[in-house]
Amino acid sequence: MNELAGGVIAIGIPQLLLSTGFVVVVGIISLRLALGLEKDLAIATVRTYLQLIALGLVLRWVFGIDSWILVIAILLFMMGAAAQSIIKRAPDAPRGILGSSMITMLLTGFTVTFAVTGLVVQVEPWYEARYVIPIAGMVLGNSMNGIALSLERTFADLDARADEVLALVALGATPWEAAAPSVRVAIRAGLIPTINAMAAAGIVFIPGMMTGQVLAGADPLAASFYQIVIMLMVSAATAIGAVLAVMLSYRRRFSAEGVYLERGYRDE
Amino acid sequence: MAVEPVLLAEEIRFVGPASIGSPVVLDGVRFAVGAGEVVDIGGPSGAGKTTLLRALARLLPDATGHLALRGVSADEIAAGEWRRRVTLLPQKAALRPGTVRENLLLPWTLKLRGEEMPPADGALAEALADVALGDIALERDGSRLSVGQAARLALARTVLTRPEVLLLDEPDAALDDDSAAQVAQMTARFAAEGGAVVRVRHQRIDGHATRRLRLSDGNLSEVSA
């Protein structure tokens, strides 16, 4: 058995290499079956090593410094990265939604993270990095998927409904009246994975945070309470974020006079 | 003294998107339609007929030129209000999921008509009969209508809103001869009651147009009878 580190069985270099061995096996299978995944798999493995070790080192450093300015700076960086990622994942969305995507991540990220750390967990001091950063990561990471899905769906659905949108605007509909059916479908689509995850939690899978806490030696019941708080807050963040992101951006697909800019009538 | 046109368009210019080489689609078009008129616009495919109708309805981003409704410049009329008075019926009838009644009453669910009383069932049934859909029940699911029926339902809906200018893009393209004749008569009646109608059509002359124009090379020209 490996030595214990703070109540956790520590993983050393041999264990890391062993798990890497499994990925090598997958690479060999990919080669044999001509799946063409070897390169992606190799890059992804190297990135996993580099990014997570870097994260570990940064967090270790941040936890040691105990500065609220540093914590806020890291949160801002995370939110910027999340906003960028949302745009990449919504290729049908209009250009120039970085601003609204950033506003969405800032509002949702700060509100939900500090609601959890301040009101629910009651962390002292309020910026305690050990709590704030991982919780923000979970809130941002999970809500980002739902927000990206909602945005992508809004603009894909508007394009699919372009004839109907034109007919509605021709009858005098405002951009909101013409876009509302797409917005509803899209927000629903963005929330379904989160709702499904809530429904399956504990039965189909043990959520990541709870797994981590149990592995770290926490009482499973206490870990489940943490996980409940996180899942509820993530679903709230996804809902608020999806609504905000879509509401702040759908109007960009309409001209100043309220005409839907279908393909061919917009800068692409 | 010349009668003032209901809708006047001058110097309408529209250049297509750069992605297809920025073609000049409308090159300073001048157009006027008066009350009681049914004006047909013909011309080769791709000449810009649909584009012109969209420009007249203020549904064409980036079009330039001057539009006026009963002598009042478009600059002084909000876009939504303009479209309430100058209404385009696009070629593709786009119905919402729901019954025939819900589709007919859709314009009265919009903010623009928030104050207006929606028409009663009797008026809806009459409007359906006018477009040869008298046998369709108001409770029927709109999504189960054929393409031709959907096109007529959309026409009935637009006419029910009583615009001053009715812009019809290929109103009889999806219709059989009998339905097309009935729709044409309804359109003529609309004009006879003081409305102005502009139709883009490819079909043979149906005898209801008071004037015929041809759009080619970005400009309109009169077609002699």
Short mmCIF file of C-alpha atoms in Angstrom, two decimals:
data_model
loop_
_atom_site.label_atom_id
_atom_site.label_comp_id
_atom_site.label_asym_id
_atom_site.label_seq_id
_atom_site.Cartn_x
_atom_site.Cartn_y
_atom_site.Cartn_z
CA MET A 1 0.00 0.00 0.00
CA ASN A 2 1.20 3.52 -0.78
CA GLU A 3 1.89 5.96 1.96
CA LEU A 4 -0.93 8.14 3.19
CA ALA A 5 -0.85 11.86 2.43
CA GLY A 6 -3.29 13.79 4.61
CA GLY A 7 -5.51 10.73 4.94
CA VAL A 8 -5.42 10.02 1.20
CA ILE A 9 -3.50 7.18 -0.42
CA ALA A 10 -0.94 9.07 -2.47
CA ILE A 11 -0.40 8.33 -6.16
CA GLY A 12 3.22 8.35 -7.29
CA ILE A 13 5.06 8.29 -10.60
CA PRO A 14 4.74 4.47 -11.04
CA GLN A 15 0.95 4.71 -10.67
CA LEU A 16 0.81 7.55 -13.20
CA LEU A 17 2.84 5.50 -15.65
CA LEU A 18 0.62 2.48 -15.08
CA SER A 19 -2.52 4.45 -15.96
CA THR A 20 -0.72 5.89 -18.99
CA GLY A 21 -0.05 2.28 -20.04
CA PHE A 22 -3.80 1.78 -20.43
CA VAL A 23 -3.97 4.71 -22.82
CA VAL A 24 -1.08 3.20 -24.80
CA VAL A 25 -3.16 0.01 -25.14
CA VAL A 26 -6.06 2.08 -26.49
CA GLY A 27 -3.61 3.68 -28.94
CA ILE A 28 -2.53 0.24 -30.17
CA ILE A 29 -6.17 -0.78 -30.61
CA SER A 30 -6.77 2.44 -32.54
CA LEU A 31 -3.83 1.65 -34.84
CA ARG A 32 -4.98 -1.93 -35.43
CA LEU A 33 -8.58 -0.90 -36.21
CA ALA A 34 -7.44 2.14 -38.24
CA LEU A 35 -9.52 4.46 -36.06
CA GLY A 36 -7.04 7.28 -36.62
CA LEU A 37 -7.27 8.37 -32.98
CA GLU A 38 -3.63 7.82 -31.95
CA LYS A 39 -2.48 11.38 -32.48
CA ASP A 40 -5.50 12.95 -30.73
CA LEU A 41 -5.16 10.47 -27.89
CA ALA A 42 -1.45 11.23 -27.46
CA ILE A 43 -2.01 14.98 -27.51
CA ALA A 44 -4.93 14.71 -25.10
CA THR A 45 -2.88 12.57 -22.71
CA VAL A 46 0.04 15.01 -22.73
CA ARG A 47 -2.36 17.92 -22.22
CA THR A 48 -4.03 16.14 -19.31
CA TYR A 49 -0.64 15.68 -17.64
CA LEU A 50 0.54 19.23 -18.26
CA GLN A 51 -2.71 21.05 -17.48
CA LEU A 52 -3.59 19.16 -14.33
CA ILE A 53 -0.05 19.23 -12.92
CA ALA A 54 0.08 22.97 -13.68
CA LEU A 55 -3.31 23.35 -11.98
CA GLY A 56 -2.06 21.43 -8.94
CA LEU A 57 1.03 23.63 -8.70
CA VAL A 58 -0.93 26.85 -9.16
CA LEU A 59 -3.53 25.86 -6.58
CA ARG A 60 -0.83 24.86 -4.12
CA TRP A 61 0.76 28.28 -4.61
CA VAL A 62 -2.57 30.16 -4.39
CA PHE A 63 -3.66 28.30 -1.25
CA GLY A 64 -0.38 29.34 0.34
CA ILE A 65 -0.67 33.04 -0.53
CA ASP A 66 -4.14 33.73 0.93
CA SER A 67 -4.96 36.85 -1.13
CA TRP A 68 -8.49 37.85 -2.19
CA ILE A 69 -7.12 39.81 -5.16
CA LEU A 70 -5.44 36.69 -6.48
CA VAL A 71 -8.60 34.62 -6.01
CA ILE A 72 -10.73 37.17 -7.89
CA ALA A 73 -8.10 37.39 -10.66
CA ILE A 74 -8.17 33.62 -11.06
CA LEU A 75 -11.99 33.62 -11.16
CA LEU A 76 -11.94 36.33 -13.84
CA PHE A 77 -9.48 34.29 -15.89
CA MET A 78 -11.69 31.20 -15.55
CA MET A 79 -14.77 33.15 -16.61
CA GLY A 80 -12.99 34.61 -19.64
CA ALA A 81 -11.89 31.15 -20.69
CA ALA A 82 -15.45 29.85 -20.22
CA ALA A 83 -16.87 32.71 -22.32
CA GLN A 84 -14.36 31.94 -25.10
CA SER A 85 -15.22 28.28 -24.97
CA ILE A 86 -18.94 29.04 -25.27
CA ILE A 87 -18.37 31.01 -28.45
CA LYS A 88 -16.28 28.24 -29.98
CA ARG A 89 -18.98 25.72 -29.26
CA ALA A 90 -21.74 27.81 -30.80
CA PRO A 91 -20.55 28.27 -34.40
CA ASP A 92 -24.04 29.31 -35.58
CA ALA A 93 -24.16 32.23 -33.16
CA PRO A 94 -23.60 35.74 -34.55
CA ARG A 95 -20.19 37.32 -34.34
CA GLY A 96 -19.59 39.71 -31.52
CA ILE A 97 -21.34 37.79 -28.74
CA LEU A 98 -18.13 37.61 -26.68
CA GLY A 99 -19.36 40.58 -24.66
CA SER A 100 -22.72 39.05 -23.80
CA SER A 101 -21.12 35.69 -23.16
CA MET A 102 -18.62 37.34 -20.79
CA ILE A 103 -21.38 39.26 -18.97
CA THR A 104 -23.30 36.00 -18.61
CA MET A 105 -20.34 34.12 -17.15
CA LEU A 106 -19.48 37.00 -14.79
CA LEU A 107 -23.01 37.37 -13.45
CA THR A 108 -23.72 33.67 -13.20
CA GLY A 109 -20.25 32.67 -12.01
CA PHE A 110 -19.89 35.25 -9.25
CA THR A 111 -23.50 35.07 -8.06
CA VAL A 112 -23.72 31.31 -7.86
CA THR A 113 -20.18 30.66 -6.59
CA PHE A 114 -20.44 33.16 -3.76
CA ALA A 115 -24.00 32.06 -2.98
CA VAL A 116 -22.58 28.59 -2.36
CA THR A 117 -19.44 29.62 -0.49
CA GLY A 118 -20.96 32.53 1.44
CA LEU A 119 -24.53 31.50 2.17
CA VAL A 120 -24.51 27.70 2.07
CA VAL A 121 -21.02 26.57 3.09
CA GLN A 122 -20.30 29.83 4.99
CA VAL A 123 -16.59 29.88 4.25
CA GLU A 124 -14.34 32.06 6.43
CA PRO A 125 -12.76 34.24 5.06
CA TRP A 126 -15.14 34.70 2.11
CA TYR A 127 -12.34 34.29 -0.44
CA GLU A 128 -10.88 31.06 0.99
CA ALA A 129 -9.26 29.71 -2.20
CA ARG A 130 -9.58 26.04 -1.18
CA TYR A 131 -13.37 26.38 -1.44
CA VAL A 132 -13.98 29.26 -3.83
CA ILE A 133 -11.83 28.09 -6.76
CA PRO A 134 -12.98 24.45 -7.00
CA ILE A 135 -16.63 25.43 -6.52
CA ALA A 136 -16.34 28.16 -9.17
CA GLY A 137 -14.71 25.60 -11.47
CA MET A 138 -17.63 23.24 -11.05
CA VAL A 139 -20.25 25.95 -11.47
CA LEU A 140 -18.56 27.42 -14.55
CA GLY A 141 -17.59 24.13 -16.17
CA ASN A 142 -21.05 22.63 -15.90
CA SER A 143 -23.14 25.70 -16.67
CA MET A 144 -20.89 26.56 -19.63
CA ASN A 145 -22.01 23.39 -21.43
CA GLY A 146 -25.68 24.22 -21.00
CA ILE A 147 -25.18 27.84 -22.01
CA ALA A 148 -23.23 26.87 -25.15
CA LEU A 149 -25.90 24.33 -26.05
CA SER A 150 -28.68 26.92 -25.61
CA LEU A 151 -26.88 29.51 -27.71
CA GLU A 152 -26.07 27.08 -30.49
CA ARG A 153 -29.62 25.78 -30.53
CA THR A 154 -31.18 29.27 -30.60
CA PHE A 155 -29.39 30.32 -33.76
CA ALA A 156 -29.64 26.93 -35.48
CA ASP A 157 -33.39 26.89 -34.79
CA LEU A 158 -33.83 30.47 -36.00
CA ASP A 159 -32.16 29.52 -39.28
CA ALA A 160 -34.36 26.44 -39.56
CA ARG A 161 -37.41 28.67 -38.94
CA ALA A 162 -36.21 31.50 -41.23
CA ASP A 163 -39.34 31.34 -43.44
CA GLU A 164 -41.64 31.41 -40.44
CA VAL A 165 -39.67 34.24 -38.84
CA LEU A 166 -39.95 36.27 -42.06
CA ALA A 167 -43.71 35.61 -42.20
CA LEU A 168 -44.11 36.68 -38.56
CA VAL A 169 -42.07 39.87 -38.99
CA ALA A 170 -44.05 40.61 -42.16
CA LEU A 171 -47.21 40.49 -40.00
CA GLY A 172 -45.65 43.00 -37.63
CA ALA A 173 -44.01 40.74 -35.05
CA THR A 174 -41.18 42.19 -32.99
CA PRO A 175 -37.83 40.34 -33.01
CA TRP A 176 -38.73 38.86 -29.63
CA GLU A 177 -42.13 37.64 -30.83
CA ALA A 178 -40.54 36.07 -33.91
CA ALA A 179 -37.63 34.52 -31.99
CA ALA A 180 -39.48 33.37 -28.85
CA PRO A 181 -40.32 29.83 -30.06
CA SER A 182 -36.63 29.22 -30.86
CA VAL A 183 -35.51 30.74 -27.56
CA ARG A 184 -37.86 28.47 -25.60
CA VAL A 185 -36.72 25.33 -27.42
CA ALA A 186 -33.08 26.33 -26.95
CA ILE A 187 -33.24 27.08 -23.24
CA ARG A 188 -35.05 23.81 -22.66
CA ALA A 189 -32.38 21.97 -24.67
CA GLY A 190 -29.63 23.61 -22.61
CA LEU A 191 -31.21 22.56 -19.31
CA ILE A 192 -32.11 18.97 -20.14
CA PRO A 193 -28.58 17.50 -19.63
CA THR A 194 -28.36 19.18 -16.21
CA ILE A 195 -31.81 17.93 -15.20
CA ASN A 196 -30.93 14.44 -16.44
CA ALA A 197 -27.69 14.51 -14.47
CA MET A 198 -29.63 15.48 -11.33
CA ALA A 199 -32.08 12.65 -11.90
CA ALA A 200 -29.33 10.06 -12.46
CA ALA A 201 -27.01 11.25 -9.67
CA GLY A 202 -26.39 8.62 -7.05
CA ILE A 203 -28.09 5.87 -9.04
CA VAL A 204 -26.29 5.72 -12.37
CA PHE A 205 -23.11 7.46 -11.25
CA ILE A 206 -21.43 9.00 -8.25
CA PRO A 207 -20.81 12.66 -9.06
CA GLY A 208 -17.21 13.83 -9.35
CA MET A 209 -17.11 16.07 -6.33
CA MET A 210 -18.60 13.46 -4.02
CA THR A 211 -16.19 10.86 -5.38
CA GLY A 212 -13.30 13.21 -4.66
CA GLN A 213 -14.43 13.92 -1.12
CA VAL A 214 -15.04 10.27 -0.31
CA LEU A 215 -11.61 9.36 -1.70
CA ALA A 216 -10.16 12.14 0.44
CA GLY A 217 -11.61 10.49 3.52
CA ALA A 218 -14.76 12.57 4.08
CA ASP A 219 -17.90 11.08 5.57
CA PRO A 220 -20.06 9.90 2.60
CA LEU A 221 -23.19 11.56 4.02
CA ALA A 222 -21.39 14.89 4.47
CA ALA A 223 -20.03 14.51 0.92
CA SER A 224 -23.54 13.84 -0.40
CA PHE A 225 -24.79 17.08 1.20
CA TYR A 226 -22.02 19.00 -0.54
CA GLN A 227 -22.87 17.32 -3.80
CA ILE A 228 -26.58 18.17 -3.47
CA VAL A 229 -25.74 21.83 -2.95
CA ILE A 230 -23.40 21.84 -5.93
CA MET A 231 -25.84 20.08 -8.27
CA LEU A 232 -28.70 22.40 -7.37
CA MET A 233 -26.52 25.46 -7.75
CA VAL A 234 -25.11 24.22 -11.05
CA SER A 235 -28.61 23.72 -12.42
CA ALA A 236 -29.56 27.21 -11.22
CA ALA A 237 -26.39 28.63 -12.81
CA THR A 238 -27.12 26.83 -16.08
CA ALA A 239 -30.70 28.09 -16.15
CA ILE A 240 -29.81 31.68 -15.28
CA GLY A 241 -26.80 31.61 -17.62
CA ALA A 242 -28.69 30.10 -20.56
CA VAL A 243 -31.54 32.61 -20.24
CA LEU A 244 -29.12 35.53 -19.90
CA ALA A 245 -26.85 34.47 -22.77
CA VAL A 246 -29.73 33.88 -25.17
CA MET A 247 -31.61 37.03 -24.18
CA LEU A 248 -28.47 39.16 -24.56
CA SER A 249 -27.64 37.78 -27.99
CA TYR A 250 -30.71 36.76 -30.07
CA ARG A 251 -31.39 40.37 -31.13
CA ARG A 252 -28.07 40.46 -32.99
CA ARG A 253 -29.56 38.22 -35.66
CA PHE A 254 -32.11 40.95 -36.49
CA SER A 255 -31.51 44.25 -38.26
CA ALA A 256 -32.17 47.57 -36.53
CA GLU A 257 -35.62 47.54 -38.22
CA GLY A 258 -36.34 44.09 -36.80
CA VAL A 259 -35.73 42.01 -39.93
CA TYR A 260 -34.25 38.56 -39.43
CA LEU A 261 -30.83 38.36 -41.06
CA GLU A 262 -31.04 35.01 -42.78
CA ARG A 263 -28.09 33.42 -44.55
CA GLY A 264 -26.99 35.64 -47.41
CA TYR A 265 -28.08 38.81 -45.61
CA ARG A 266 -25.49 38.73 -42.86
CA ASP A 267 -21.73 39.09 -42.56
CA GLU A 268 -20.24 35.64 -42.24
CA MET B 1 -55.03 65.94 -61.22
CA ALA B 2 -53.21 62.65 -60.70
CA VAL B 3 -54.40 60.48 -57.82
CA GLU B 4 -51.81 60.18 -55.07
CA PRO B 5 -50.50 56.60 -54.91
CA VAL B 6 -51.03 54.60 -51.74
CA LEU B 7 -47.47 53.30 -51.88
CA LEU B 8 -44.64 55.08 -53.63
CA ALA B 9 -41.11 53.76 -54.01
CA GLU B 10 -38.29 55.77 -55.58
CA GLU B 11 -34.66 55.00 -56.31
CA ILE B 12 -34.82 51.61 -54.62
CA ARG B 13 -31.41 50.07 -54.80
CA PHE B 14 -30.18 46.78 -53.47
CA VAL B 15 -26.87 45.06 -53.97
CA GLY B 16 -26.66 41.33 -53.27
CA PRO B 17 -24.16 39.89 -50.79
CA ALA B 18 -20.43 40.05 -51.48
CA SER B 19 -20.30 36.25 -51.20
CA ILE B 20 -21.98 36.00 -54.61
CA GLY B 21 -20.11 38.87 -56.24
CA SER B 22 -22.24 41.83 -55.07
CA PRO B 23 -24.70 41.80 -57.99
CA VAL B 24 -26.91 44.89 -58.41
CA VAL B 25 -30.37 43.36 -57.90
CA LEU B 26 -32.46 46.53 -57.76
CA ASP B 27 -30.98 49.46 -59.63
CA GLY B 28 -32.95 52.55 -58.70
CA VAL B 29 -36.45 51.10 -59.06
CA ARG B 30 -39.39 53.50 -59.17
CA PHE B 31 -42.79 52.05 -58.39
CA ALA B 32 -46.23 53.26 -57.38
CA VAL B 33 -49.51 51.52 -56.67
CA GLY B 34 -52.85 53.15 -56.05
CA ALA B 35 -56.05 52.17 -54.26
CA GLY B 36 -58.09 49.68 -56.25
CA GLU B 37 -55.15 48.53 -58.33
CA VAL B 38 -53.86 45.00 -58.81
CA VAL B 39 -50.33 45.26 -60.19
CA ASP B 40 -48.61 42.12 -61.46
CA ILE B 41 -44.82 41.96 -61.54
CA GLY B 42 -43.23 39.38 -63.82
CA GLY B 43 -39.75 38.79 -65.10
CA PRO B 44 -37.13 36.10 -65.34
CA SER B 45 -36.23 33.89 -62.37
CA GLY B 46 -33.65 35.53 -60.16
CA ALA B 47 -34.48 39.00 -61.48
CA GLY B 48 -35.20 40.21 -57.94
CA LYS B 49 -39.00 40.19 -57.82
CA THR B 50 -39.16 38.74 -54.30
CA THR B 51 -36.38 41.12 -53.28
CA LEU B 52 -38.45 44.06 -54.55
CA LEU B 53 -41.51 42.95 -52.55
CA ARG B 54 -39.34 42.65 -49.45
CA ALA B 55 -37.96 46.14 -50.04
CA LEU B 56 -41.52 47.52 -50.32
CA ALA B 57 -42.44 45.85 -47.02
CA ARG B 58 -39.26 47.18 -45.36
CA LEU B 59 -38.08 43.62 -44.93
CA LEU B 60 -34.85 44.00 -46.83
CA PRO B 61 -31.82 44.96 -44.76
CA ASP B 62 -29.40 47.26 -46.59
CA ALA B 63 -31.85 48.35 -49.30
CA THR B 64 -31.66 52.08 -49.98
CA GLY B 65 -34.09 54.54 -51.55
CA HIS B 66 -37.23 56.38 -50.62
CA LEU B 67 -40.57 54.85 -49.62
CA ALA B 68 -43.78 56.68 -48.80
CA LEU B 69 -47.23 55.57 -47.72
CA ARG B 70 -50.09 57.94 -48.59
CA GLY B 71 -47.57 60.74 -48.93
CA VAL B 72 -45.87 60.11 -45.58
CA SER B 73 -42.20 59.15 -45.77
CA ALA B 74 -41.17 55.77 -44.38
CA ASP B 75 -38.77 57.65 -42.09
CA GLU B 76 -41.79 58.90 -40.17
CA ILE B 77 -43.49 55.53 -39.82
CA ALA B 78 -42.14 52.84 -37.45
CA ALA B 79 -41.17 49.62 -39.21
CA GLY B 80 -43.78 47.50 -37.40
CA GLU B 81 -46.55 49.97 -38.19
CA TRP B 82 -45.40 50.09 -41.82
CA ARG B 83 -45.61 46.29 -42.09
CA ARG B 84 -49.08 46.35 -40.54
CA ARG B 85 -50.19 48.65 -43.35
CA VAL B 86 -48.00 47.24 -46.14
CA THR B 87 -48.07 43.51 -45.58
CA LEU B 88 -46.02 40.95 -47.45
CA LEU B 89 -47.23 37.39 -47.77
CA PRO B 90 -44.06 35.39 -48.47
CA GLN B 91 -44.23 32.56 -50.95
CA LYS B 92 -43.62 29.88 -48.33
CA ALA B 93 -46.60 29.73 -46.03
CA ALA B 94 -45.13 29.31 -42.58
CA LEU B 95 -47.80 28.17 -40.18
CA ARG B 96 -47.24 27.75 -36.46
CA PRO B 97 -48.07 24.45 -34.77
CA GLY B 98 -51.70 24.73 -33.71
CA THR B 99 -55.22 24.78 -35.08
CA VAL B 100 -56.45 26.62 -38.14
CA ARG B 101 -58.13 29.14 -35.80
CA GLU B 102 -54.91 29.73 -33.84
CA ASN B 103 -53.06 30.34 -37.09
CA LEU B 104 -55.69 32.76 -38.37
CA LEU B 105 -55.66 34.68 -35.09
CA LEU B 106 -51.85 34.79 -34.83
CA PRO B 107 -51.60 38.48 -35.84
CA TRP B 108 -53.80 39.40 -32.86
CA THR B 109 -51.40 37.70 -30.46
CA LEU B 110 -48.72 40.24 -31.45
CA LYS B 111 -48.01 43.37 -29.45
CA LEU B 112 -48.68 45.47 -32.54
CA ARG B 113 -52.38 44.54 -32.40
CA GLY B 114 -52.64 44.30 -28.65
CA GLU B 115 -55.53 46.79 -28.53
CA GLU B 116 -57.52 45.39 -31.47
CA MET B 117 -60.40 42.96 -31.05
CA PRO B 118 -59.61 39.72 -32.91
CA PRO B 119 -62.15 38.68 -35.56
CA ALA B 120 -64.96 36.38 -34.44
CA ASP B 121 -65.36 32.81 -35.70
CA GLY B 122 -67.92 33.93 -38.30
CA ALA B 123 -65.39 36.28 -39.91
CA LEU B 124 -62.72 33.57 -39.82
CA ALA B 125 -65.01 31.07 -41.55
CA GLU B 126 -65.88 33.68 -44.16
CA ALA B 127 -62.19 34.40 -44.78
CA LEU B 128 -61.56 30.67 -45.25
CA ALA B 129 -64.46 30.38 -47.70
CA ASP B 130 -63.00 33.33 -49.67
CA VAL B 131 -59.86 31.30 -50.36
CA ALA B 132 -61.73 28.08 -51.19
CA LEU B 133 -61.15 26.56 -47.76
CA GLY B 134 -64.79 26.67 -46.69
CA ASP B 135 -64.75 22.98 -45.85
CA ILE B 136 -61.88 23.28 -43.37
CA ALA B 137 -62.92 23.35 -39.70
CA LEU B 138 -61.38 26.01 -37.45
CA GLU B 139 -60.40 23.31 -34.94
CA ARG B 140 -58.42 21.38 -37.53
CA ASP B 141 -54.69 20.91 -36.95
CA GLY B 142 -52.92 23.43 -39.19
CA SER B 143 -49.90 21.18 -39.64
CA ARG B 144 -52.05 18.61 -41.45
CA LEU B 145 -52.96 20.92 -44.31
CA SER B 146 -51.49 20.40 -47.79
CA VAL B 147 -49.01 22.92 -49.19
CA GLY B 148 -51.75 24.55 -51.29
CA GLN B 149 -54.17 24.69 -48.33
CA ALA B 150 -51.47 26.17 -46.08
CA ALA B 151 -50.72 28.83 -48.71
CA ARG B 152 -54.42 29.79 -48.85
CA LEU B 153 -54.73 29.80 -45.06
CA ALA B 154 -51.74 32.17 -44.87
CA LEU B 155 -53.39 34.38 -47.51
CA ALA B 156 -56.69 34.41 -45.61
CA ARG B 157 -54.79 35.38 -42.45
CA THR B 158 -53.02 38.26 -44.15
CA VAL B 159 -56.22 39.58 -45.76
CA LEU B 160 -58.03 39.40 -42.39
CA THR B 161 -55.53 41.93 -41.03
CA ARG B 162 -56.85 44.45 -43.63
CA PRO B 163 -53.57 45.98 -44.78
CA GLU B 164 -53.66 48.98 -47.09
CA VAL B 165 -51.20 47.36 -49.48
CA LEU B 166 -51.09 43.61 -49.97
CA LEU B 167 -47.83 42.25 -51.38
CA LEU B 168 -48.25 38.69 -52.64
CA ASP B 169 -45.25 36.59 -53.62
CA GLU B 170 -46.41 33.88 -56.04
CA PRO B 171 -49.84 33.56 -54.42
CA ASP B 172 -51.01 30.87 -56.84
CA ALA B 173 -47.77 28.91 -57.36
CA ALA B 174 -48.93 25.96 -55.25
CA LEU B 175 -52.59 26.05 -56.29
CA ASP B 176 -54.71 24.12 -58.79
CA ASP B 177 -56.57 26.14 -61.42
CA ASP B 178 -59.89 26.33 -59.53
CA SER B 179 -58.30 27.43 -56.25
CA ALA B 180 -56.08 29.90 -58.11
CA ALA B 181 -59.15 31.42 -59.78
CA GLN B 182 -60.93 31.75 -56.43
CA VAL B 183 -57.88 33.33 -54.79
CA ALA B 184 -57.56 35.76 -57.71
CA GLN B 185 -61.20 36.78 -57.33
CA MET B 186 -60.71 37.35 -53.62
CA THR B 187 -57.66 39.48 -54.36
CA ALA B 188 -59.63 41.50 -56.93
CA ARG B 189 -62.40 42.01 -54.35
CA PHE B 190 -59.84 43.25 -51.84
CA ALA B 191 -58.71 45.84 -54.42
CA ALA B 192 -62.28 46.76 -55.33
CA GLU B 193 -62.89 47.56 -51.66
CA GLY B 194 -60.08 50.13 -51.78
CA GLY B 195 -56.98 48.02 -51.13
CA ALA B 196 -53.86 48.04 -53.30
CA VAL B 197 -52.41 44.72 -54.42
CA VAL B 198 -49.00 43.86 -55.84
CA ARG B 199 -48.54 40.30 -57.08
CA VAL B 200 -45.37 38.59 -58.21
CA ARG B 201 -46.43 35.77 -60.45
CA HIS B 202 -45.24 33.42 -63.15
CA GLN B 203 -48.59 31.94 -64.07
CA ARG B 204 -50.51 32.91 -67.15
CA ILE B 205 -52.48 36.16 -67.18
CA ASP B 206 -55.65 35.72 -65.13
CA GLY B 207 -57.47 38.87 -66.18
CA HIS B 208 -57.46 40.43 -62.70
CA ALA B 209 -54.35 42.62 -63.02
CA THR B 210 -55.07 46.27 -63.72
CA ARG B 211 -51.44 46.79 -64.73
CA ARG B 212 -48.50 44.53 -65.56
CA LEU B 213 -44.84 45.27 -65.03
CA ARG B 214 -41.67 43.39 -65.80
CA LEU B 215 -38.54 43.41 -63.67
CA SER B 216 -35.29 42.78 -65.48
CA ASP B 217 -31.75 44.11 -65.15
CA GLY B 218 -32.73 45.73 -61.87
CA ASN B 219 -35.48 47.92 -63.33
CA LEU B 220 -39.23 47.82 -63.89
CA SER B 221 -40.88 48.38 -67.23
CA GLU B 222 -44.54 48.44 -68.30
CA VAL B 223 -45.82 45.43 -70.19
CA SER B 224 -48.29 46.38 -72.88
CA ALA B 225 -51.46 44.29 -72.93
#
